[in-house]
PDB file of C-alpha atoms and ligand atoms in Angstrom:
ATOM      1  CA  MET C 862      54.358  17.311 -65.916  1.00  0.00           C
ATOM      2  CA  ARG C 863      55.847  20.751 -65.730  1.00  0.00           C
ATOM      3  CA  VAL C 864      56.462  22.805 -68.876  1.00  0.00           C
ATOM      4  CA  ASP C 865      58.611  25.944 -68.780  1.00  0.00           C
ATOM      5  CA  ILE C 866      58.830  28.099 -71.886  1.00  0.00           C
ATOM      6  CA  ILE C 867      61.702  30.556 -72.234  1.00  0.00           C
ATOM      7  CA  THR C 868      60.812  33.369 -74.613  1.00  0.00           C
ATOM      8  CA  ILE C 869      61.270  37.075 -75.194  1.00  0.00           C
ATOM      9  CA  PHE C 870      57.487  37.275 -75.753  1.00  0.00           C
ATOM     10  CA  PRO C 871      55.820  35.588 -72.752  1.00  0.00           C
ATOM     11  CA  ASP C 872      52.529  37.350 -73.510  1.00  0.00           C
ATOM     12  CA  TYR C 873      52.324  35.353 -76.741  1.00  0.00           C
ATOM     13  CA  PHE C 874      51.196  32.404 -74.614  1.00  0.00           C
ATOM     14  CA  GLY C 875      48.484  34.404 -72.816  1.00  0.00           C
ATOM     15  CA  ALA C 876      45.538  32.454 -74.227  1.00  0.00           C
ATOM     16  CA  VAL C 877      47.146  29.721 -76.337  1.00  0.00           C
ATOM     17  CA  PHE C 878      46.746  27.058 -73.654  1.00  0.00           C
ATOM     18  CA  ASP C 879      43.369  28.272 -72.364  1.00  0.00           C
ATOM     19  CA  TYR C 880      41.256  26.047 -74.601  1.00  0.00           C
ATOM     20  CA  GLY C 881      40.014  22.482 -74.792  1.00  0.00           C
ATOM     21  CA  ILE C 882      42.141  19.547 -73.763  1.00  0.00           C
ATOM     22  CA  VAL C 883      45.201  21.581 -72.765  1.00  0.00           C
ATOM     23  CA  ARG C 884      43.150  23.882 -70.524  1.00  0.00           C
ATOM     24  CA  ARG C 885      41.432  20.876 -68.909  1.00  0.00           C
ATOM     25  CA  ALA C 886      44.758  19.120 -68.374  1.00  0.00           C
ATOM     26  CA  GLY C 887      46.057  22.242 -66.639  1.00  0.00           C
ATOM     27  CA  ALA C 888      42.934  22.619 -64.506  1.00  0.00           C
ATOM     28  CA  GLY C 889      43.081  18.932 -63.587  1.00  0.00           C
ATOM     29  CA  GLY C 890      46.692  19.177 -62.414  1.00  0.00           C
ATOM     30  CA  LEU C 891      48.151  16.961 -65.173  1.00  0.00           C
ATOM     31  CA  VAL C 892      50.372  19.740 -66.452  1.00  0.00           C
ATOM     32  CA  GLU C 893      51.617  23.099 -65.259  1.00  0.00           C
ATOM     33  CA  ILE C 894      52.696  25.420 -68.067  1.00  0.00           C
ATOM     34  CA  LYS C 895      54.605  28.650 -67.473  1.00  0.00           C
ATOM     35  CA  ALA C 896      56.052  31.137 -69.941  1.00  0.00           C
ATOM     36  CA  HIS C 897      59.123  33.010 -68.651  1.00  0.00           C
ATOM     37  CA  ASP C 898      60.578  36.247 -69.968  1.00  0.00           C
ATOM     38  CA  LEU C 899      64.182  35.635 -71.030  1.00  0.00           C
ATOM     39  CA  ARG C 900      64.962  39.250 -70.104  1.00  0.00           C
ATOM     40  CA  GLY C 901      64.427  38.280 -66.471  1.00  0.00           C
ATOM     41  CA  TRP C 902      67.804  36.505 -66.620  1.00  0.00           C
ATOM     42  CA  THR C 903      69.781  39.424 -68.045  1.00  0.00           C
ATOM     43  CA  THR C 904      72.132  41.322 -65.759  1.00  0.00           C
ATOM     44  CA  ASP C 905      72.849  44.501 -67.734  1.00  0.00           C
ATOM     45  CA  LYS C 906      71.032  47.832 -67.526  1.00  0.00           C
ATOM     46  CA  HIS C 907      69.405  47.453 -70.970  1.00  0.00           C
ATOM     47  CA  ARG C 908      68.336  43.822 -70.421  1.00  0.00           C
ATOM     48  CA  MET C 909      69.980  42.776 -73.681  1.00  0.00           C
ATOM     49  CA  VAL C 910      69.122  39.311 -74.929  1.00  0.00           C
ATOM     50  CA  ASP C 911      70.682  39.573 -78.400  1.00  0.00           C
ATOM     51  CA  ASP C 912      73.862  40.746 -80.065  1.00  0.00           C
ATOM     52  CA  ARG C 913      75.486  40.988 -83.502  1.00  0.00           C
ATOM     53  CA  PRO C 914      76.858  37.760 -85.001  1.00  0.00           C
ATOM     54  CA  PHE C 915      80.591  37.135 -84.880  1.00  0.00           C
ATOM     55  CA  GLY C 916      81.949  37.110 -88.412  1.00  0.00           C
ATOM     56  CA  GLY C 917      79.417  39.665 -89.589  1.00  0.00           C
ATOM     57  CA  GLY C 918      76.258  39.153 -91.568  1.00  0.00           C
ATOM     58  CA  ASP C 919      72.583  39.942 -91.190  1.00  0.00           C
ATOM     59  CA  GLY C 920      70.448  39.915 -88.102  1.00  0.00           C
ATOM     60  CA  MET C 921      70.996  39.345 -84.426  1.00  0.00           C
ATOM     61  CA  VAL C 922      71.677  36.261 -82.343  1.00  0.00           C
ATOM     62  CA  LEU C 923      70.235  35.408 -78.921  1.00  0.00           C
ATOM     63  CA  LYS C 924      73.095  35.599 -76.401  1.00  0.00           C
ATOM     64  CA  PRO C 925      74.074  32.505 -74.421  1.00  0.00           C
ATOM     65  CA  GLU C 926      74.323  33.964 -70.894  1.00  0.00           C
ATOM     66  CA  PRO C 927      70.628  34.623 -70.170  1.00  0.00           C
ATOM     67  CA  ILE C 928      69.578  31.303 -71.763  1.00  0.00           C
ATOM     68  CA  PHE C 929      72.084  29.316 -69.685  1.00  0.00           C
ATOM     69  CA  ALA C 930      71.016  31.229 -66.551  1.00  0.00           C
ATOM     70  CA  ALA C 931      67.335  30.569 -67.299  1.00  0.00           C
ATOM     71  CA  VAL C 932      67.831  26.836 -67.772  1.00  0.00           C
ATOM     72  CA  GLU C 933      69.991  26.607 -64.664  1.00  0.00           C
ATOM     73  CA  SER C 934      67.413  28.364 -62.523  1.00  0.00           C
ATOM     74  CA  LEU C 935      64.540  26.242 -63.916  1.00  0.00           C
ATOM     75  CA  THR C 936      66.285  22.838 -63.794  1.00  0.00           C
ATOM     76  CA  GLY C 937      69.268  23.231 -61.472  1.00  0.00           C
ATOM     77  CA  ALA C 938      71.534  21.959 -64.274  1.00  0.00           C
ATOM     78  CA  ARG C 939      74.356  23.882 -65.943  1.00  0.00           C
ATOM     79  CA  GLN C 940      74.583  21.559 -68.926  1.00  0.00           C
ATOM     80  CA  ALA C 941      72.636  18.801 -70.674  1.00  0.00           C
ATOM     81  CA  GLN C 942      74.894  16.014 -69.381  1.00  0.00           C
ATOM     82  CA  GLU C 943      73.706  16.609 -65.836  1.00  0.00           C
ATOM     83  CA  LEU C 944      70.120  15.879 -66.894  1.00  0.00           C
ATOM     84  CA  ALA C 945      70.689  12.272 -68.029  1.00  0.00           C
ATOM     85  CA  GLY C 946      68.206   9.996 -66.265  1.00  0.00           C
ATOM     86  CA  THR C 947      66.395  12.824 -64.450  1.00  0.00           C
ATOM     87  CA  GLY C 948      63.280  12.976 -66.658  1.00  0.00           C
ATOM     88  CA  VAL C 949      64.053  16.603 -67.501  1.00  0.00           C
ATOM     89  CA  ARG C 950      64.330  17.611 -71.163  1.00  0.00           C
ATOM     90  CA  VAL C 951      65.653  20.927 -72.402  1.00  0.00           C
ATOM     91  CA  VAL C 952      64.356  21.491 -75.912  1.00  0.00           C
ATOM     92  CA  LEU C 953      65.493  24.127 -78.362  1.00  0.00           C
ATOM     93  CA  LEU C 954      62.910  24.876 -81.055  1.00  0.00           C
ATOM     94  CA  SER C 955      64.863  25.167 -84.274  1.00  0.00           C
ATOM     95  CA  PRO C 956      64.313  24.540 -87.993  1.00  0.00           C
ATOM     96  CA  GLN C 957      67.591  22.612 -87.825  1.00  0.00           C
ATOM     97  CA  GLY C 958      66.331  20.102 -85.267  1.00  0.00           C
ATOM     98  CA  ARG C 959      65.004  16.576 -85.723  1.00  0.00           C
ATOM     99  CA  VAL C 960      61.497  16.750 -87.081  1.00  0.00           C
ATOM    100  CA  PHE C 961      58.732  16.556 -84.480  1.00  0.00           C
ATOM    101  CA  ASP C 962      56.205  13.778 -85.031  1.00  0.00           C
ATOM    102  CA  GLN C 963      53.825  11.632 -82.985  1.00  0.00           C
ATOM    103  CA  LYS C 964      56.680   9.352 -81.918  1.00  0.00           C
ATOM    104  CA  VAL C 965      58.734  12.268 -80.582  1.00  0.00           C
ATOM    105  CA  ALA C 966      55.588  13.647 -78.895  1.00  0.00           C
ATOM    106  CA  GLY C 967      55.102  10.277 -77.167  1.00  0.00           C
ATOM    107  CA  GLU C 968      58.731  10.228 -76.070  1.00  0.00           C
ATOM    108  CA  LEU C 969      58.502  13.746 -74.591  1.00  0.00           C
ATOM    109  CA  ALA C 970      55.157  12.971 -72.934  1.00  0.00           C
ATOM    110  CA  GLY C 971      57.065  10.662 -70.591  1.00  0.00           C
ATOM    111  CA  ALA C 972      59.182  13.529 -69.221  1.00  0.00           C
ATOM    112  CA  LYS C 973      58.758  15.004 -65.752  1.00  0.00           C
ATOM    113  CA  GLN C 974      59.734  18.501 -66.849  1.00  0.00           C
ATOM    114  CA  ILE C 975      60.246  20.031 -70.278  1.00  0.00           C
ATOM    115  CA  VAL C 976      61.970  23.363 -70.785  1.00  0.00           C
ATOM    116  CA  LEU C 977      61.345  24.849 -74.220  1.00  0.00           C
ATOM    117  CA  ILE C 978      63.661  27.537 -75.553  1.00  0.00           C
ATOM    118  CA  CYS C 979      62.165  29.789 -78.230  1.00  0.00           C
ATOM    119  CA  GLY C 980      64.668  31.316 -80.613  1.00  0.00           C
ATOM    120  CA  ARG C 981      64.228  34.611 -82.478  1.00  0.00           C
ATOM    121  CA  TYR C 982      66.119  36.601 -85.095  1.00  0.00           C
ATOM    122  CA  GLU C 983      68.910  34.485 -86.662  1.00  0.00           C
ATOM    123  CA  GLY C 984      68.587  31.971 -83.852  1.00  0.00           C
ATOM    124  CA  VAL C 985      70.541  31.269 -80.662  1.00  0.00           C
ATOM    125  CA  ASP C 986      74.268  31.132 -79.941  1.00  0.00           C
ATOM    126  CA  GLU C 987      75.371  27.628 -80.994  1.00  0.00           C
ATOM    127  CA  ARG C 988      76.885  26.918 -77.555  1.00  0.00           C
ATOM    128  CA  VAL C 989      73.296  26.484 -76.373  1.00  0.00           C
ATOM    129  CA  VAL C 990      72.977  23.601 -78.855  1.00  0.00           C
ATOM    130  CA  GLU C 991      76.416  22.207 -78.084  1.00  0.00           C
ATOM    131  CA  THR C 992      76.142  21.935 -74.318  1.00  0.00           C
ATOM    132  CA  LEU C 993      72.808  23.019 -72.886  1.00  0.00           C
ATOM    133  CA  VAL C 994      69.959  21.302 -74.700  1.00  0.00           C
ATOM    134  CA  THR C 995      68.971  17.655 -74.631  1.00  0.00           C
ATOM    135  CA  ASP C 996      66.899  17.972 -77.821  1.00  0.00           C
ATOM    136  CA  GLU C 997      66.817  20.260 -80.854  1.00  0.00           C
ATOM    137  CA  ILE C 998      63.381  20.013 -82.439  1.00  0.00           C
ATOM    138  CA  SER C 999      61.839  21.354 -85.630  1.00  0.00           C
ATOM    139  CA  ILE C1000      58.120  21.332 -86.349  1.00  0.00           C
ATOM    140  CA  GLY C1001      58.717  21.094 -90.102  1.00  0.00           C
ATOM    141  CA  ASP C1002      60.877  22.112 -93.006  1.00  0.00           C
ATOM    142  CA  TYR C1003      60.003  25.777 -93.096  1.00  0.00           C
ATOM    143  CA  VAL C1004      61.281  28.810 -91.203  1.00  0.00           C
ATOM    144  CA  LEU C1005      59.139  30.639 -88.647  1.00  0.00           C
ATOM    145  CA  SER C1006      59.969  34.067 -87.262  1.00  0.00           C
ATOM    146  CA  GLY C1007      60.276  32.664 -83.765  1.00  0.00           C
ATOM    147  CA  GLY C1008      60.041  29.500 -81.687  1.00  0.00           C
ATOM    148  CA  GLU C1009      56.796  30.513 -79.939  1.00  0.00           C
ATOM    149  CA  PRO C1010      54.315  28.988 -82.434  1.00  0.00           C
ATOM    150  CA  ALA C1011      56.491  25.860 -82.539  1.00  0.00           C
ATOM    151  CA  ALA C1012      56.445  25.636 -78.730  1.00  0.00           C
ATOM    152  CA  ALA C1013      52.638  25.919 -78.752  1.00  0.00           C
ATOM    153  CA  VAL C1014      52.417  23.055 -81.272  1.00  0.00           C
ATOM    154  CA  VAL C1015      54.802  20.836 -79.318  1.00  0.00           C
ATOM    155  CA  VAL C1016      53.062  21.445 -75.977  1.00  0.00           C
ATOM    156  CA  ASP C1017      49.603  20.738 -77.420  1.00  0.00           C
ATOM    157  CA  ALA C1018      50.702  17.472 -79.029  1.00  0.00           C
ATOM    158  CA  ILE C1019      52.430  16.311 -75.829  1.00  0.00           C
ATOM    159  CA  VAL C1020      49.690  17.282 -73.384  1.00  0.00           C
ATOM    160  CA  ARG C1021      46.980  15.342 -75.234  1.00  0.00           C
ATOM    161  CA  LEU C1022      49.127  12.221 -74.749  1.00  0.00           C
ATOM    162  CA  LEU C1023      49.351  12.577 -70.961  1.00  0.00           C
ATOM    163  CA  PRO C1024      47.355   9.787 -69.284  1.00  0.00           C
ATOM    164  CA  GLY C1025      43.896  11.152 -68.439  1.00  0.00           C
ATOM    165  CA  ALA C1026      44.146  14.235 -70.702  1.00  0.00           C
ATOM    166  CA  LEU C1027      41.611  12.898 -73.190  1.00  0.00           C
ATOM    167  CA  GLY C1028      38.068  12.001 -72.247  1.00  0.00           C
ATOM    168  CA  SER C1029      38.547   8.422 -73.386  1.00  0.00           C
ATOM    169  CA  GLU C1030      41.854   6.581 -72.932  1.00  0.00           C
ATOM    170  CA  THR C1031      41.448   5.066 -76.391  1.00  0.00           C
ATOM    171  CA  SER C1032      41.039   8.341 -78.266  1.00  0.00           C
ATOM    172  CA  ALA C1033      44.758   9.016 -78.719  1.00  0.00           C
ATOM    173  CA  SER C1034      45.427   5.463 -79.867  1.00  0.00           C
ATOM    174  CA  ASN C1035      42.874   5.945 -82.661  1.00  0.00           C
ATOM    175  CA  ASP C1036      44.425   9.188 -83.864  1.00  0.00           C
ATOM    176  CA  SER C1037      46.477   9.480 -87.026  1.00  0.00           C
ATOM    177  CA  PHE C1038      50.057   8.156 -86.738  1.00  0.00           C
ATOM    178  CA  SER C1039      49.439   6.123 -83.542  1.00  0.00           C
ATOM    179  CA  ASP C1040      49.358   2.851 -85.482  1.00  0.00           C
ATOM    180  CA  GLY C1041      51.460   4.192 -88.347  1.00  0.00           C
ATOM    181  CA  LEU C1042      48.402   5.096 -90.466  1.00  0.00           C
ATOM    182  CA  LEU C1043      46.239   8.174 -90.910  1.00  0.00           C
ATOM    183  CA  ASP C1044      42.924   8.152 -89.059  1.00  0.00           C
ATOM    184  CA  PHE C1045      39.818   6.827 -90.859  1.00  0.00           C
ATOM    185  CA  PRO C1046      37.245   9.379 -92.125  1.00  0.00           C
ATOM    186  CA  HIS C1047      34.570  10.563 -89.695  1.00  0.00           C
ATOM    187  CA  TYR C1048      30.915  11.471 -90.373  1.00  0.00           C
ATOM    188  CA  THR C1049      28.127  12.813 -88.173  1.00  0.00           C
ATOM    189  CA  ARG C1050      24.491  13.959 -88.547  1.00  0.00           C
ATOM    190  CA  PRO C1051      22.783  14.663 -90.867  1.00  0.00           C
ATOM    191  CA  PRO C1052      23.018  11.361 -92.778  1.00  0.00           C
ATOM    192  CA  GLU C1053      22.456  13.269 -96.010  1.00  0.00           C
ATOM    193  CA  PHE C1054      23.920  16.712 -96.657  1.00  0.00           C
ATOM    194  CA  ARG C1055      23.718  18.622 -99.936  1.00  0.00           C
ATOM    195  CA  GLY C1056      23.175  15.433-101.874  1.00  0.00           C
ATOM    196  CA  SER C1057      26.054  13.590-100.249  1.00  0.00           C
ATOM    197  CA  ARG C1058      25.250  10.614 -98.022  1.00  0.00           C
ATOM    198  CA  ALA C1059      27.308   9.309 -95.148  1.00  0.00           C
ATOM    199  CA  PRO C1060      28.470   5.718 -95.868  1.00  0.00           C
ATOM    200  CA  GLU C1061      25.610   3.251 -95.234  1.00  0.00           C
ATOM    201  CA  VAL C1062      27.840   0.883 -93.263  1.00  0.00           C
ATOM    202  CA  LEU C1063      28.289   3.532 -90.555  1.00  0.00           C
ATOM    203  CA  LEU C1064      24.538   4.017 -90.224  1.00  0.00           C
ATOM    204  CA  GLY C1065      23.853   0.265 -89.922  1.00  0.00           C
ATOM    205  CA  GLY C1066      25.251  -0.544 -86.457  1.00  0.00           C
ATOM    206  CA  ASN C1067      27.178  -3.714 -87.436  1.00  0.00           C
ATOM    207  CA  HIS C1068      30.328  -3.149 -85.396  1.00  0.00           C
ATOM    208  CA  SER C1069      32.589  -5.672 -87.071  1.00  0.00           C
ATOM    209  CA  GLU C1070      31.653  -4.312 -90.501  1.00  0.00           C
ATOM    210  CA  ILE C1071      32.243  -0.774 -89.271  1.00  0.00           C
ATOM    211  CA  ALA C1072      35.666  -1.748 -87.906  1.00  0.00           C
ATOM    212  CA  ARG C1073      36.596  -3.419 -91.219  1.00  0.00           C
ATOM    213  CA  TRP C1074      35.392  -0.397 -93.212  1.00  0.00           C
ATOM    214  CA  ARG C1075      37.349   2.004 -90.989  1.00  0.00           C
ATOM    215  CA  ARG C1076      40.555  -0.002 -91.233  1.00  0.00           C
ATOM    216  CA  ARG C1077      40.293  -0.158 -95.028  1.00  0.00           C
ATOM    217  CA  ARG C1078      39.518   3.545 -95.294  1.00  0.00           C
ATOM    218  CA  ALA C1079      42.491   4.360 -93.077  1.00  0.00           C
ATOM    219  CA  LEU C1080      44.669   2.253 -95.373  1.00  0.00           C
ATOM    220  CA  LEU C1081      43.327   3.938 -98.492  1.00  0.00           C
ATOM    221  CA  LYS C1082      43.579   7.437 -97.100  1.00  0.00           C
ATOM    222  CA  THR C1083      47.156   6.773 -96.015  1.00  0.00           C
ATOM    223  CA  ARG C1084      48.008   5.435 -99.469  1.00  0.00           C
ATOM    224  CA  ARG C1085      46.468   8.495-101.101  1.00  0.00           C
ATOM    225  CA  ASN C1086      47.855  11.241 -98.826  1.00  0.00           C
ATOM    226  CA  ARG C1087      50.913   9.742 -97.127  1.00  0.00           C
ATOM    227  CA  PRO C1088      52.161   6.666 -99.011  1.00  0.00           C
ATOM    228  CA  ASP C1089      55.515   7.040 -97.233  1.00  0.00           C
ATOM    229  CA  LEU C1090      53.865   5.927 -93.976  1.00  0.00           C
ATOM    230  CA  LEU C1091      52.846   2.565 -95.438  1.00  0.00           C
ATOM    231  CA  GLU C1092      56.451   1.438 -95.665  1.00  0.00           C
ATOM    232  CA  CYS C1093      56.759   1.232 -91.874  1.00  0.00           C
ATOM    233  CA  ALA C1094      53.128   0.592 -90.835  1.00  0.00           C
ATOM    234  CA  ALA C1095      52.190  -2.778 -89.334  1.00  0.00           C
ATOM    235  CA  LEU C1096      50.036  -4.281 -92.110  1.00  0.00           C
ATOM    236  CA  SER C1097      49.112  -7.925 -92.556  1.00  0.00           C
ATOM    237  CA  GLU C1098      50.117  -9.703 -95.776  1.00  0.00           C
ATOM    238  CA  ALA C1099      46.422  -9.761 -96.743  1.00  0.00           C
ATOM    239  CA  GLU C1100      46.108  -6.009 -96.242  1.00  0.00           C
ATOM    240  CA  ARG C1101      49.186  -5.328 -98.319  1.00  0.00           C
ATOM    241  CA  ALA C1102      47.842  -7.541-101.095  1.00  0.00           C
ATOM    242  CA  TRP C1103      44.400  -5.852-100.940  1.00  0.00           C
ATOM    243  CA  LEU C1104      45.983  -2.415-100.985  1.00  0.00           C
ATOM    244  CA  ALA C1105      48.133  -3.304-103.965  1.00  0.00           C
ATOM    245  CA  GLU C1106      44.992  -4.225-105.948  1.00  0.00           C
ATOM    246  CA  GLU C1107      42.562  -1.565-104.793  1.00  0.00           C
ATOM    247  CA  GLU C1108      41.717   1.274-107.176  1.00  0.00           C
ATOM    248  CA  PRO C1109      41.330   4.798-105.761  1.00  0.00           C
ATOM    249  CA  GLU C1110      37.768   4.910-107.219  1.00  0.00           C
ATOM    250  CA  ILE C1111      36.566   3.169-104.056  1.00  0.00           C
ATOM    251  CA  PHE C1112      36.681   6.593-102.382  1.00  0.00           C
ATOM    252  CA  ARG C1113      33.795   7.759-104.541  1.00  0.00           C
ATOM    253  CA  ASP C1114      31.826   4.502-104.782  1.00  0.00           C
ATOM    254  CA  GLU C1115      31.490   3.302-101.196  1.00  0.00           C
TER     255      GLU C1115
HETATM  256  N1  LIG I 481      68.619  31.363 -89.170  1.00  0.00           N
HETATM  257  C1  LIG I 481      67.839  30.217 -88.772  1.00  0.00           C
HETATM  258  C2  LIG I 481      67.981  29.129 -89.814  1.00  0.00           C
HETATM  259  O1  LIG I 481      67.961  29.445 -91.000  1.00  0.00           O
HETATM  260  O2  LIG I 481      68.069  27.947 -89.431  1.00  0.00           O
HETATM  261  C3  LIG I 481      66.356  30.573 -88.648  1.00  0.00           C
HETATM  262  C4  LIG I 481      66.049  31.336 -87.437  1.00  0.00           C
HETATM  263  S1  LIG I 481      64.329  31.609 -87.260  1.00  0.00           S
HETATM  264  C5  LIG I 481      64.073  33.059 -88.181  1.00  0.00           C
HETATM  265  C6  LIG I 481      64.134  32.180 -85.617  1.00  0.00           C
HETATM  266  C7  LIG I 481      63.697  31.127 -84.620  1.00  0.00           C
HETATM  267  O3  LIG I 481      62.421  30.612 -84.976  1.00  0.00           O
HETATM  268  C8  LIG I 481      64.569  29.899 -84.476  1.00  0.00           C
HETATM  269  O4  LIG I 481      65.678  30.144 -83.644  1.00  0.00           O
HETATM  270  C9  LIG I 481      63.621  28.895 -83.884  1.00  0.00           C
HETATM  271  O5  LIG I 481      63.512  29.009 -82.479  1.00  0.00           O
HETATM  272  C10 LIG I 481      62.298  29.290 -84.508  1.00  0.00           C
HETATM  273  N2  LIG I 481      61.925  28.423 -85.637  1.00  0.00           N
HETATM  274  C11 LIG I 481      61.889  28.786 -86.945  1.00  0.00           C
HETATM  275  N3  LIG I 481      61.490  27.774 -87.711  1.00  0.00           N
HETATM  276  C12 LIG I 481      61.245  26.742 -86.897  1.00  0.00           C
HETATM  277  C13 LIG I 481      60.808  25.397 -87.102  1.00  0.00           C
HETATM  278  N4  LIG I 481      60.550  24.929 -88.317  1.00  0.00           N
HETATM  279  N5  LIG I 481      60.656  24.604 -86.023  1.00  0.00           N
HETATM  280  C14 LIG I 481      60.930  25.055 -84.782  1.00  0.00           C
HETATM  281  N6  LIG I 481      61.351  26.313 -84.527  1.00  0.00           N
HETATM  282  C15 LIG I 481      61.516  27.145 -85.563  1.00  0.00           C
END
């Protein structure tokens, strides 16, 4: 996969992708990530990327010309329509986009090339949204100063889903959200720490009991922290009945 990030602050990405799974995926040839300076696609003496908003009001708006030129030079396409069926996605990071989640990450992980456009100031000229991008994506209902941190989040979540990016192929399928639930709780050595003991079942080595305990804990943790997820998760009738009865005290007792 190739990832191109269009930004007015390419240095922001200097070390962001130099750690852990993303670094290894890059070194192993699974992904090539490049940050490009939007100013490189300006044609005027002052390399202007922004201008005042039509209609007045606060702040500046990123101009369309350099963004369109950047996307055209990186993808060969002048508008989103031309990218249908090519495996190329042009993503605008925006608080107004559809909210990024594990499902969207999985969808984008299947792309051949992703171009990420980072907004700044009041955002980008709306013609970018209307004709240039295939996706407008938000990382949550809050407003950042720029699209760069959002791009870093999106790239990290996508890269760990690329086949071979994780040490074990099953790791991603155990993560939170993969099966519609949060992950089960994890413990490691020492078995006892500051008077608190790791659950005995995990120390015992009975794999079917461990699997049952983990599934139940994932269900309980999801009910406690993200009950909204349970509505769509694939639960058996028995699990739904058990969950309806179970008291939260089990968190402290087990
Ligand atoms: N005026 C815009 C609004 O209220 O919708 C906010 C612009 S914001 C200050 C500047 C840039 O940060 C946006 O163009 C976008 O690229 C990025 N950004 C801010 N919040 C974001 C979010 N939740 N998800 C993704 N990108 C975001």
